[in-house]
Amino acid sequence: MTNPRTTSTGTARDAAPPASPASSAPRDPSDASLPRGGPAPADTAAATGTSGGAGESAGHDGPADPAARARAALEAARSRTLALTDPVSDEELIAQHSRLMSPLVWDLAHIGNQEELWLVREAGGRPGLRPDLDHVYDAFQTPRADRPGLPMLGPGEARAYAAAVRAESMDVLAAVDTSPDRPEPLLAGAFVFGMLAQHEQQHDETMLATHQLRRGPAVLDAPAPPPAPADAASLPREVLVPGGPFTMGTSTEPWALDNERPAHTVEVPAFWLDTVPVTNAAYQEFIAAGGYRDPRWWTPEGWRHVKDAGLEAPLFWSRDGDGWTRRHFGLVEPVPADEPVLHVCWYEADAYARWAGRRLPTEAEWEKAARHDPASGRSRRYPWGDADPGPEQANLGQRHLRPAPAGSHPAGAAPSGARQLIGDVWEWTASDFDPYPGFTAFPYKEYSEVFFGPEYKVLRGGAFGVSPVVCRGTFRNWDYPIRRQIFAGFRTARDAAPGEGA
Ligand code: AVJ
Ligand code: FE
């Protein structure tokens, strides 16, 4: 994120010193504490003041009061931020663990700086705490690789700064009207507060990726997900998604970001989709079959990248006799056969699919599989319906530090029978990151618009380290096709034959 409207820095004046040190918020990295209400009332669209696309379900099922929902979401984000930074030594907070990532202490103060810009200055109309820091924490002025050289706040200062900003933004939240029907879209339904909770959670996910890249003993821990259910071994390999129009994107979800909007109709012919994400065992067959040495499976750019980067397995994997081990959050373990594959780039996903005689699903296919309800013809918020995700439906929120085995979460299945579309691993799609028809940048071009185009591929569905507040059936993530540090896997698809699923 960057400055509101890129030009405005509010009424910048002398920097106020950061106030008191970090509060003692709960340190549970889980989002399980996010309040979950009952099913969304039928009139949520009216209640949130968003005009309903006829083709989609409306609203969310968090607290009805937008300010209460915003407060809970911001608090959950901060607990997680602290859980990712408190156990790390000052030296390691300042270190750059990978050229791809910022020092953790940069993320921490960037979270605070963006909150100052948007909640204190923009939403609150207040002078702000440290406008002098804007240039240090503007992601566009400072590429990640250069960040270690910046005059950054130290760990103690960064914690105090983020806490001081938070105190003031909570004060703003208590003072402003966030009713869904007020005309200012930034404040209506507490949108900008929801946006900043999502921003913090996105950086928490980035920080989790930094933890995974970091060398040295493990500092994070979480229980393993439950074993796969009994029927996991007997699931059909693929499911049929019927052809016809469906509603893609959203005009009703109050905290959906600009690139998810507006709802629009897309015609998607019938197709077959893998029931579950591609597993490590299946991916190992591709490696064993010489997949990384055969240009037939790769696009020309992908093949060049395999050669240049010397790829021969997913990131973090090492050969161990006939098998493979991987480094996972500081521990080396045998690659778990039945987990969805992680840390592959788009080129690897695309090559695997071609080797398997298949292809990656398009973004529209993925969203249709995840949201379309053939019985009602409407698009749901999630594969299972409109209720927010709980632990039964999806592996989200860093409750676990790994994906659940393939076939998990039958309660989260889509109408087609596809499982694990939400949570576990991000899924690469075939599609470039492009705007939907009718897209308008809101509230600033640097969230989405500057990234549109063929350089970026879209990922869908979220991963085990993604917060439910940033994970919807409509949520769009994107990255370069060479990137492997994100928690990404994939599933494959193929066209249906004429007459199938018509
Ligand atoms: C949506 C994950 C691609 O991390 O670059 C964070 C999110 N935008 N701060 C990113 C984001 C501004 C963004 N992604
Ligand atoms: Fe950011």
Short mmCIF file of C-alpha atoms and ligand atoms in Angstrom, two decimals:
data_model
loop_
_atom_site.label_atom_id
_atom_site.label_comp_id
_atom_site.label_asym_id
_atom_site.label_seq_id
_atom_site.Cartn_x
_atom_site.Cartn_y
_atom_site.Cartn_z
CA MET A 1 0.00 0.00 0.00
CA THR A 2 1.06 3.55 -0.40
CA ASN A 3 -0.17 7.01 0.34
CA PRO A 4 -3.85 7.87 0.12
CA ARG A 5 -4.33 9.21 -3.43
CA THR A 6 -0.52 9.09 -3.74
CA THR A 7 -0.22 12.87 -3.49
CA SER A 8 -1.94 13.63 -0.22
CA THR A 9 0.08 13.18 2.91
CA GLY A 10 -2.54 14.92 5.00
CA THR A 11 -1.55 17.95 7.02
CA ALA A 12 2.05 16.96 7.59
CA ARG A 13 3.75 18.79 10.41
CA ASP A 14 6.33 18.17 13.09
CA ALA A 15 6.61 14.53 13.98
CA ALA A 16 5.07 13.53 17.24
CA PRO A 17 7.27 11.14 19.19
CA PRO A 18 5.95 7.59 19.40
CA ALA A 19 3.97 7.04 22.56
CA SER A 20 3.91 4.13 24.95
CA PRO A 21 5.34 0.68 24.11
CA ALA A 22 3.33 -2.20 22.73
CA SER A 23 0.23 -3.21 24.62
CA SER A 24 -0.17 -6.72 25.87
CA ALA A 25 -2.68 -7.93 23.32
CA PRO A 26 -3.38 -11.67 23.19
CA ARG A 27 -0.65 -13.51 21.28
CA ASP A 28 -2.62 -16.35 19.78
CA PRO A 29 -1.74 -16.39 16.07
CA SER A 30 -5.10 -17.91 15.27
CA ASP A 31 -8.02 -16.08 13.81
CA ALA A 32 -10.34 -18.40 15.65
CA SER A 33 -11.06 -15.51 18.00
CA LEU A 34 -12.70 -13.53 15.20
CA PRO A 35 -16.35 -13.34 16.10
CA ARG A 36 -18.57 -15.49 13.96
CA GLY A 37 -22.26 -14.84 13.95
CA GLY A 38 -25.04 -16.92 12.49
CA PRO A 39 -25.88 -17.12 8.81
CA ALA A 40 -26.13 -13.85 6.93
CA PRO A 41 -29.60 -12.36 7.08
CA ALA A 42 -31.34 -12.33 3.73
CA ASP A 43 -31.34 -8.54 3.65
CA THR A 44 -27.64 -8.01 4.32
CA ALA A 45 -27.18 -6.20 1.02
CA ALA A 46 -29.70 -3.60 2.08
CA ALA A 47 -28.26 -3.51 5.57
CA THR A 48 -24.75 -2.84 4.30
CA GLY A 49 -25.90 -0.31 1.73
CA THR A 50 -24.28 -2.19 -1.15
CA SER A 51 -26.36 -2.77 -4.21
CA GLY A 52 -26.81 -6.45 -4.76
CA GLY A 53 -25.91 -8.15 -7.97
CA ALA A 54 -28.94 -10.38 -8.41
CA GLY A 55 -26.59 -13.25 -9.08
CA GLU A 56 -24.76 -13.37 -5.77
CA SER A 57 -25.38 -13.86 -2.10
CA ALA A 58 -24.97 -10.77 -0.01
CA GLY A 59 -22.94 -9.66 2.95
CA HIS A 60 -20.87 -11.32 5.61
CA ASP A 61 -21.83 -12.96 8.87
CA GLY A 62 -19.55 -11.10 11.25
CA PRO A 63 -20.93 -8.66 13.81
CA ALA A 64 -23.74 -6.59 12.32
CA ASP A 65 -22.11 -3.39 13.59
CA PRO A 66 -19.34 -2.48 11.10
CA ALA A 67 -17.28 -0.74 13.80
CA ALA A 68 -17.36 -3.84 16.01
CA ARG A 69 -16.36 -6.02 13.07
CA ALA A 70 -13.52 -3.61 12.25
CA ARG A 71 -12.27 -3.51 15.83
CA ALA A 72 -12.23 -7.30 16.09
CA ALA A 73 -10.47 -7.64 12.74
CA LEU A 74 -7.80 -5.07 13.63
CA GLU A 75 -7.20 -6.71 17.01
CA ALA A 76 -6.88 -10.17 15.48
CA ALA A 77 -4.39 -8.82 12.95
CA ARG A 78 -2.30 -7.18 15.64
CA SER A 79 -2.20 -10.32 17.81
CA ARG A 80 -0.83 -12.18 14.84
CA THR A 81 1.70 -9.47 13.95
CA LEU A 82 3.06 -9.62 17.49
CA ALA A 83 3.12 -13.43 17.49
CA LEU A 84 5.28 -13.27 14.35
CA THR A 85 7.70 -10.67 15.70
CA ASP A 86 7.84 -11.05 19.52
CA PRO A 87 9.68 -14.42 19.47
CA VAL A 88 12.34 -13.08 17.08
CA SER A 89 15.57 -11.51 18.39
CA ASP A 90 16.33 -7.88 17.52
CA GLU A 91 19.19 -9.00 15.33
CA GLU A 92 16.94 -11.30 13.34
CA LEU A 93 14.21 -8.67 13.06
CA ILE A 94 16.68 -6.35 11.38
CA ALA A 95 18.30 -8.99 9.15
CA GLN A 96 17.19 -9.54 5.58
CA HIS A 97 16.57 -13.27 5.34
CA SER A 98 16.03 -13.23 1.57
CA ARG A 99 16.47 -10.60 -1.16
CA LEU A 100 12.81 -11.21 -1.95
CA MET A 101 11.63 -10.09 1.46
CA SER A 102 11.85 -7.08 3.73
CA PRO A 103 13.42 -7.26 7.15
CA LEU A 104 10.60 -8.18 9.56
CA VAL A 105 11.07 -4.87 11.34
CA TRP A 106 10.29 -3.06 8.07
CA ASP A 107 6.96 -4.92 7.72
CA LEU A 108 6.12 -4.07 11.32
CA ALA A 109 6.61 -0.33 10.94
CA HIS A 110 5.11 -0.34 7.41
CA ILE A 111 1.95 -1.80 8.94
CA GLY A 112 1.93 1.09 11.41
CA ASN A 113 2.72 3.70 8.78
CA GLN A 114 -0.08 2.56 6.45
CA GLU A 115 -2.47 2.58 9.38
CA GLU A 116 -1.36 6.12 10.23
CA LEU A 117 -1.88 7.26 6.63
CA TRP A 118 -5.30 5.73 6.16
CA LEU A 119 -6.96 5.55 9.56
CA VAL A 120 -5.44 8.43 11.51
CA ARG A 121 -4.85 10.99 8.75
CA GLU A 122 -7.31 10.07 6.00
CA ALA A 123 -10.26 8.65 7.97
CA GLY A 124 -9.65 10.68 11.12
CA GLY A 125 -8.52 13.93 9.47
CA ARG A 126 -5.83 14.19 12.12
CA PRO A 127 -2.24 15.37 11.70
CA GLY A 128 -0.67 11.97 12.23
CA LEU A 129 2.26 10.79 14.31
CA ARG A 130 5.30 10.49 12.05
CA PRO A 131 4.68 11.83 8.54
CA ASP A 132 8.46 12.05 8.23
CA LEU A 133 8.52 8.25 8.01
CA ASP A 134 6.31 8.03 4.93
CA HIS A 135 9.14 7.72 2.41
CA VAL A 136 10.90 4.98 4.39
CA TYR A 137 7.77 2.80 4.43
CA ASP A 138 6.38 3.52 0.99
CA ALA A 139 6.71 0.18 -0.79
CA PHE A 140 6.83 1.91 -4.17
CA GLN A 141 9.71 4.24 -3.33
CA THR A 142 11.80 1.46 -1.84
CA PRO A 143 12.14 -1.94 -3.52
CA ARG A 144 12.42 -4.82 -1.07
CA ALA A 145 16.05 -5.56 -1.90
CA ASP A 146 17.06 -1.99 -0.91
CA ARG A 147 15.21 -1.90 2.39
CA PRO A 148 18.07 -2.94 4.67
CA GLY A 149 19.85 0.34 3.77
CA LEU A 150 16.93 2.54 4.83
CA PRO A 151 16.90 4.68 7.98
CA MET A 152 14.37 2.31 9.52
CA LEU A 153 13.02 2.41 13.05
CA GLY A 154 14.69 -0.16 15.28
CA PRO A 155 12.67 -3.03 16.77
CA GLY A 156 11.72 -1.20 19.98
CA GLU A 157 10.83 1.99 18.12
CA ALA A 158 8.82 0.10 15.50
CA ARG A 159 6.77 -1.72 18.15
CA ALA A 160 6.11 1.51 20.01
CA TYR A 161 5.19 3.31 16.79
CA ALA A 162 2.73 0.62 15.66
CA ALA A 163 1.12 0.61 19.12
CA ALA A 164 0.84 4.39 19.24
CA VAL A 165 -0.77 4.49 15.79
CA ARG A 166 -3.16 1.75 16.85
CA ALA A 167 -4.24 3.67 19.94
CA GLU A 168 -5.07 6.69 17.80
CA SER A 169 -6.80 4.73 15.05
CA MET A 170 -9.03 3.05 17.65
CA ASP A 171 -9.87 6.52 18.86
CA VAL A 172 -10.81 7.50 15.32
CA LEU A 173 -12.92 4.36 14.93
CA ALA A 174 -14.84 5.25 18.08
CA ALA A 175 -15.41 8.79 16.82
CA VAL A 176 -16.45 8.35 13.18
CA ASP A 177 -19.75 7.24 11.73
CA THR A 178 -19.27 3.91 9.97
CA SER A 179 -22.90 3.25 9.14
CA PRO A 180 -23.27 1.34 5.89
CA ASP A 181 -25.47 3.96 4.26
CA ARG A 182 -23.25 7.00 4.65
CA PRO A 183 -22.25 8.37 1.25
CA GLU A 184 -18.45 8.30 1.69
CA PRO A 185 -17.35 4.86 0.46
CA LEU A 186 -14.15 4.92 2.52
CA LEU A 187 -16.06 5.09 5.81
CA ALA A 188 -19.35 3.39 4.89
CA GLY A 189 -19.46 -0.04 6.53
CA ALA A 190 -16.02 0.74 8.03
CA PHE A 191 -14.46 -0.16 4.67
CA VAL A 192 -11.12 1.58 5.25
CA PHE A 193 -10.75 -0.09 8.66
CA GLY A 194 -11.45 -3.46 7.06
CA MET A 195 -8.95 -2.61 4.33
CA LEU A 196 -6.23 -1.93 6.91
CA ALA A 197 -7.01 -5.15 8.83
CA GLN A 198 -6.59 -6.97 5.52
CA HIS A 199 -3.39 -5.07 4.78
CA GLU A 200 -1.91 -6.08 8.12
CA GLN A 201 -2.93 -9.71 7.62
CA GLN A 202 -1.39 -9.71 4.13
CA HIS A 203 1.88 -8.51 5.61
CA ASP A 204 1.55 -11.14 8.33
CA GLU A 205 1.42 -13.71 5.57
CA THR A 206 4.50 -12.11 3.99
CA MET A 207 6.22 -12.28 7.38
CA LEU A 208 5.25 -15.94 7.65
CA ALA A 209 6.96 -16.50 4.28
CA THR A 210 10.03 -14.72 5.69
CA HIS A 211 9.97 -17.12 8.65
CA GLN A 212 9.93 -20.03 6.20
CA LEU A 213 12.87 -18.58 4.21
CA ARG A 214 14.87 -17.82 7.33
CA ARG A 215 17.73 -20.17 8.28
CA GLY A 216 18.23 -21.31 11.84
CA PRO A 217 16.22 -23.03 14.53
CA ALA A 218 12.42 -22.98 14.47
CA VAL A 219 10.68 -20.20 16.37
CA LEU A 220 7.07 -20.84 15.32
CA ASP A 221 5.02 -23.83 16.34
CA ALA A 222 1.44 -25.00 15.87
CA PRO A 223 -0.39 -28.31 16.09
CA ALA A 224 -0.58 -30.48 12.96
CA PRO A 225 -3.91 -30.53 11.13
CA PRO A 226 -6.07 -33.63 11.72
CA PRO A 227 -5.39 -36.64 9.46
CA ALA A 228 -7.38 -36.97 6.24
CA PRO A 229 -10.94 -38.28 6.60
CA ALA A 230 -11.64 -41.94 5.80
CA ASP A 231 -13.08 -41.22 2.36
CA ALA A 232 -10.04 -39.22 1.19
CA ALA A 233 -8.49 -42.25 -0.52
CA SER A 234 -11.65 -43.08 -2.46
CA LEU A 235 -12.57 -39.64 -3.79
CA PRO A 236 -12.99 -39.35 -7.55
CA ARG A 237 -9.89 -37.94 -9.21
CA GLU A 238 -11.90 -35.07 -10.76
CA VAL A 239 -15.31 -33.42 -10.55
CA LEU A 240 -17.54 -31.99 -13.28
CA VAL A 241 -18.46 -28.31 -13.14
CA PRO A 242 -21.49 -27.73 -15.40
CA GLY A 243 -21.37 -25.21 -18.25
CA GLY A 244 -23.27 -21.93 -18.47
CA PRO A 245 -23.16 -18.43 -17.08
CA PHE A 246 -22.20 -17.57 -13.52
CA THR A 247 -21.70 -14.41 -11.50
CA MET A 248 -18.00 -13.64 -11.02
CA GLY A 249 -16.71 -10.99 -8.62
CA THR A 250 -18.79 -9.14 -6.07
CA SER A 251 -20.80 -5.98 -5.61
CA THR A 252 -22.17 -6.92 -2.18
CA GLU A 253 -19.24 -8.00 0.02
CA PRO A 254 -18.60 -4.85 2.09
CA TRP A 255 -14.84 -5.28 2.52
CA ALA A 256 -14.06 -6.72 -0.92
CA LEU A 257 -11.15 -4.87 -2.52
CA ASP A 258 -11.33 -3.00 -5.81
CA ASN A 259 -10.02 -5.82 -8.03
CA GLU A 260 -12.83 -8.17 -6.88
CA ARG A 261 -15.47 -5.75 -8.15
CA PRO A 262 -17.95 -5.46 -9.73
CA ALA A 263 -20.08 -8.61 -9.99
CA HIS A 264 -20.45 -9.54 -13.66
CA THR A 265 -21.70 -12.49 -15.67
CA VAL A 266 -19.19 -14.85 -17.27
CA GLU A 267 -19.99 -17.76 -19.56
CA VAL A 268 -17.92 -20.79 -18.52
CA PRO A 269 -18.22 -24.01 -20.55
CA ALA A 270 -18.37 -27.31 -18.66
CA PHE A 271 -14.98 -28.53 -17.40
CA TRP A 272 -13.42 -31.17 -15.16
CA LEU A 273 -11.43 -30.07 -12.14
CA ASP A 274 -9.18 -32.04 -9.77
CA THR A 275 -11.19 -32.88 -6.64
CA VAL A 276 -8.21 -31.89 -4.46
CA PRO A 277 -4.96 -29.98 -4.98
CA VAL A 278 -2.02 -31.86 -6.56
CA THR A 279 -0.15 -33.72 -3.80
CA ASN A 280 3.55 -34.06 -3.08
CA ALA A 281 3.31 -37.74 -4.09
CA ALA A 282 1.83 -36.86 -7.47
CA TYR A 283 4.36 -34.09 -7.97
CA GLN A 284 7.22 -36.48 -7.17
CA GLU A 285 6.05 -38.68 -10.06
CA PHE A 286 6.54 -35.71 -12.37
CA ILE A 287 10.06 -35.24 -11.04
CA ALA A 288 10.83 -38.97 -11.28
CA ALA A 289 9.54 -39.04 -14.86
CA GLY A 290 12.18 -36.44 -15.79
CA GLY A 291 9.68 -33.59 -15.94
CA TYR A 292 12.31 -30.97 -15.16
CA ARG A 293 14.52 -32.22 -18.01
CA ASP A 294 11.94 -32.34 -20.77
CA PRO A 295 11.20 -29.09 -22.66
CA ARG A 296 7.96 -30.58 -24.02
CA TRP A 297 6.16 -29.80 -20.79
CA TRP A 298 7.30 -26.20 -20.42
CA THR A 299 6.42 -22.92 -22.06
CA PRO A 300 9.49 -21.33 -23.72
CA GLU A 301 9.83 -18.82 -20.86
CA GLY A 302 9.31 -21.57 -18.31
CA TRP A 303 11.98 -23.75 -19.91
CA ARG A 304 14.45 -20.86 -19.97
CA HIS A 305 13.72 -20.23 -16.30
CA VAL A 306 14.23 -23.90 -15.34
CA LYS A 307 17.65 -23.81 -17.02
CA ASP A 308 18.71 -20.38 -15.68
CA ALA A 309 17.56 -20.99 -12.12
CA GLY A 310 18.60 -24.66 -12.12
CA LEU A 311 15.20 -25.84 -10.87
CA GLU A 312 14.77 -29.54 -10.19
CA ALA A 313 12.19 -29.70 -7.39
CA PRO A 314 9.98 -27.35 -5.35
CA LEU A 315 11.70 -24.71 -3.22
CA PHE A 316 13.02 -26.06 0.10
CA TRP A 317 13.26 -29.69 -1.17
CA SER A 318 16.49 -31.76 -1.02
CA ARG A 319 17.23 -35.21 -2.36
CA ASP A 320 17.59 -37.87 0.30
CA GLY A 321 18.53 -41.22 -1.22
CA ASP A 322 15.58 -42.22 -3.37
CA GLY A 323 13.25 -39.80 -1.67
CA TRP A 324 12.98 -36.16 -0.73
CA THR A 325 13.17 -34.09 2.42
CA ARG A 326 12.19 -30.48 2.85
CA ARG A 327 12.98 -27.64 5.21
CA HIS A 328 9.76 -26.48 6.82
CA PHE A 329 9.82 -23.57 9.30
CA GLY A 330 13.28 -24.47 10.51
CA LEU A 331 12.84 -28.27 10.67
CA VAL A 332 13.89 -30.83 8.07
CA GLU A 333 11.29 -33.53 7.43
CA PRO A 334 10.49 -36.18 4.82
CA VAL A 335 8.22 -34.62 2.20
CA PRO A 336 4.70 -35.65 3.32
CA ALA A 337 3.21 -37.68 0.47
CA ASP A 338 -0.43 -36.77 0.95
CA GLU A 339 -0.09 -33.02 1.50
CA PRO A 340 -0.78 -30.59 -1.34
CA VAL A 341 2.50 -29.56 -2.99
CA LEU A 342 3.82 -26.17 -1.80
CA HIS A 343 6.37 -23.65 -3.04
CA VAL A 344 6.12 -24.27 -6.75
CA CYS A 345 6.14 -21.41 -9.24
CA TRP A 346 3.56 -20.88 -11.98
CA TYR A 347 5.91 -22.37 -14.59
CA GLU A 348 6.22 -25.58 -12.57
CA ALA A 349 2.45 -25.81 -12.04
CA ASP A 350 1.84 -25.21 -15.74
CA ALA A 351 4.46 -27.82 -16.75
CA TYR A 352 3.09 -30.44 -14.38
CA ALA A 353 -0.41 -29.93 -15.79
CA ARG A 354 0.82 -30.37 -19.38
CA TRP A 355 2.76 -33.51 -18.41
CA ALA A 356 -0.44 -34.86 -16.83
CA GLY A 357 -2.31 -34.24 -20.11
CA ARG A 358 -4.23 -31.41 -18.49
CA ARG A 359 -4.02 -27.65 -17.91
CA LEU A 360 -4.37 -25.11 -15.12
CA PRO A 361 -7.93 -23.85 -14.57
CA THR A 362 -8.65 -20.30 -15.64
CA GLU A 363 -9.48 -17.85 -12.91
CA ALA A 364 -13.14 -17.84 -14.01
CA GLU A 365 -13.25 -21.64 -13.86
CA TRP A 366 -11.72 -21.61 -10.40
CA GLU A 367 -14.23 -19.08 -9.10
CA LYS A 368 -17.15 -20.87 -10.70
CA ALA A 369 -16.08 -24.11 -9.03
CA ALA A 370 -15.74 -22.27 -5.72
CA ARG A 371 -18.91 -20.14 -5.76
CA HIS A 372 -21.52 -21.25 -8.26
CA ASP A 373 -24.50 -23.08 -6.81
CA PRO A 374 -26.20 -24.95 -9.69
CA ALA A 375 -29.36 -25.40 -7.60
CA SER A 376 -30.02 -21.67 -7.14
CA GLY A 377 -27.96 -20.30 -10.04
CA ARG A 378 -26.35 -17.84 -7.60
CA SER A 379 -22.77 -17.32 -6.54
CA ARG A 380 -22.06 -17.96 -2.88
CA ARG A 381 -19.44 -16.35 -0.71
CA TYR A 382 -17.65 -19.70 -0.24
CA PRO A 383 -17.79 -23.23 -1.68
CA TRP A 384 -19.96 -24.42 1.23
CA GLY A 385 -22.34 -21.47 1.33
CA ASP A 386 -22.36 -17.99 2.85
CA ALA A 387 -21.22 -18.65 6.44
CA ASP A 388 -17.72 -17.48 7.37
CA PRO A 389 -15.08 -20.25 7.42
CA GLY A 390 -14.62 -22.26 10.59
CA PRO A 391 -12.04 -24.99 11.27
CA GLU A 392 -14.37 -27.63 9.80
CA GLN A 393 -14.60 -25.87 6.45
CA ALA A 394 -11.08 -24.66 5.79
CA ASN A 395 -7.49 -24.59 7.01
CA LEU A 396 -6.91 -20.84 7.35
CA GLY A 397 -5.58 -18.35 9.90
CA GLN A 398 -2.26 -20.01 10.78
CA ARG A 399 -4.01 -22.40 13.17
CA HIS A 400 -1.65 -24.93 11.62
CA LEU A 401 1.70 -24.33 10.00
CA ARG A 402 1.05 -26.63 7.06
CA PRO A 403 -1.66 -27.63 4.61
CA ALA A 404 -4.06 -30.38 5.65
CA PRO A 405 -3.77 -33.71 3.79
CA ALA A 406 -5.49 -33.90 0.41
CA GLY A 407 -9.15 -34.83 0.86
CA SER A 408 -9.57 -32.97 4.15
CA HIS A 409 -12.49 -30.71 5.02
CA PRO A 410 -15.52 -32.48 3.54
CA ALA A 411 -17.65 -29.81 5.28
CA GLY A 412 -15.97 -27.23 3.06
CA ALA A 413 -16.71 -29.02 -0.24
CA ALA A 414 -18.23 -27.18 -3.18
CA PRO A 415 -21.50 -28.36 -4.81
CA SER A 416 -19.37 -30.22 -7.41
CA GLY A 417 -17.63 -32.16 -4.63
CA ALA A 418 -14.29 -30.32 -5.00
CA ARG A 419 -12.52 -29.96 -1.64
CA GLN A 420 -10.00 -27.52 -0.19
CA LEU A 421 -10.66 -24.75 -2.68
CA ILE A 422 -10.42 -22.38 0.28
CA GLY A 423 -7.38 -22.64 2.56
CA ASP A 424 -4.42 -25.07 2.65
CA VAL A 425 -2.50 -23.76 -0.40
CA TRP A 426 -2.90 -20.84 -2.78
CA GLU A 427 -3.78 -22.22 -6.20
CA TRP A 428 -2.11 -20.90 -9.35
CA THR A 429 -4.58 -20.26 -12.16
CA ALA A 430 -3.88 -19.99 -15.89
CA SER A 431 -4.94 -16.34 -15.89
CA ASP A 432 -3.12 -13.03 -16.01
CA PHE A 433 -4.08 -10.41 -13.41
CA ASP A 434 -6.55 -8.21 -15.30
CA PRO A 435 -9.35 -5.85 -14.24
CA TYR A 436 -12.97 -6.97 -14.42
CA PRO A 437 -15.30 -5.09 -16.78
CA GLY A 438 -16.36 -1.94 -14.95
CA PHE A 439 -13.32 -1.88 -12.65
CA THR A 440 -12.61 1.38 -10.83
CA ALA A 441 -9.49 1.85 -8.72
CA PHE A 442 -10.48 2.35 -5.10
CA PRO A 443 -9.22 3.84 -2.93
CA TYR A 444 -5.84 4.13 -4.69
CA LYS A 445 -4.26 2.87 -7.91
CA GLU A 446 -1.31 1.19 -6.23
CA TYR A 447 -3.34 -1.55 -4.59
CA SER A 448 -4.30 -3.26 -7.88
CA GLU A 449 -4.31 -1.13 -10.98
CA VAL A 450 -0.57 -0.69 -11.38
CA PHE A 451 -0.18 -4.50 -11.37
CA PHE A 452 -2.73 -5.33 -14.07
CA GLY A 453 -1.29 -7.00 -17.14
CA PRO A 454 0.48 -10.13 -18.33
CA GLU A 455 3.48 -10.03 -15.96
CA TYR A 456 1.43 -11.36 -13.06
CA LYS A 457 -0.53 -14.60 -12.70
CA VAL A 458 -3.55 -14.90 -10.42
CA LEU A 459 -3.67 -17.21 -7.39
CA ARG A 460 -6.92 -18.13 -5.65
CA GLY A 461 -8.31 -19.63 -2.49
CA GLY A 462 -5.81 -18.69 0.24
CA ALA A 463 -3.48 -20.93 2.22
CA PHE A 464 -3.06 -22.15 5.79
CA GLY A 465 -1.41 -18.85 6.70
CA VAL A 466 -4.13 -16.62 5.27
CA SER A 467 -6.61 -14.94 7.59
CA PRO A 468 -10.33 -15.44 6.95
CA VAL A 469 -10.65 -11.64 6.79
CA VAL A 470 -8.61 -11.71 3.55
CA CYS A 471 -10.04 -14.93 2.19
CA ARG A 472 -13.25 -14.93 0.19
CA GLY A 473 -14.44 -16.84 -2.84
CA THR A 474 -13.80 -13.62 -4.75
CA PHE A 475 -10.37 -12.72 -3.33
CA ARG A 476 -7.59 -12.35 -5.93
CA ASN A 477 -3.88 -12.70 -5.23
CA TRP A 478 -1.15 -12.30 -7.83
CA ASP A 479 2.56 -12.83 -8.24
CA TYR A 480 5.25 -13.24 -10.89
CA PRO A 481 5.27 -16.66 -12.57
CA ILE A 482 8.79 -17.36 -11.22
CA ARG A 483 7.94 -16.81 -7.55
CA ARG A 484 8.07 -19.76 -5.13
CA GLN A 485 8.28 -18.24 -1.65
CA ILE A 486 4.52 -17.85 -1.38
CA PHE A 487 2.49 -20.75 0.00
CA ALA A 488 1.32 -21.83 -3.43
CA GLY A 489 0.31 -25.11 -5.02
CA PHE A 490 -2.29 -25.81 -7.71
CA ARG A 491 -4.86 -28.21 -9.13
CA THR A 492 -5.41 -29.12 -12.77
CA ALA A 493 -8.40 -29.09 -15.14
CA ARG A 494 -9.51 -30.22 -18.58
CA ASP A 495 -12.31 -29.31 -20.98
CA ALA A 496 -15.47 -31.44 -20.77
CA ALA A 497 -16.43 -33.37 -23.89
CA PRO A 498 -19.46 -32.13 -25.85
CA GLY A 499 -22.61 -33.15 -23.99
CA GLU A 500 -20.86 -33.57 -20.63
CA GLY A 501 -22.22 -31.15 -18.03
CA ALA A 502 -24.18 -29.13 -20.59
C1 AVJ B 1 -1.98 -8.70 -2.85
C2 AVJ B 1 -0.32 -9.95 -1.71
C3 AVJ B 1 0.12 -9.12 -3.92
O1 AVJ B 1 1.91 -8.18 -0.79
O2 AVJ B 1 2.26 -7.17 -2.66
C4 AVJ B 1 0.48 -5.45 0.79
C5 AVJ B 1 -0.69 -7.10 -0.80
N1 AVJ B 1 -0.42 -4.60 -0.99
N2 AVJ B 1 0.69 -4.12 0.80
C6 AVJ B 1 1.51 -7.64 -1.79
C7 AVJ B 1 -0.22 -5.74 -0.34
C8 AVJ B 1 0.16 -3.61 -0.28
C9 AVJ B 1 0.01 -7.53 -2.07
N3 AVJ B 1 -0.54 -8.82 -2.62
FE FE B 2 1.85 -3.01 2.28
#
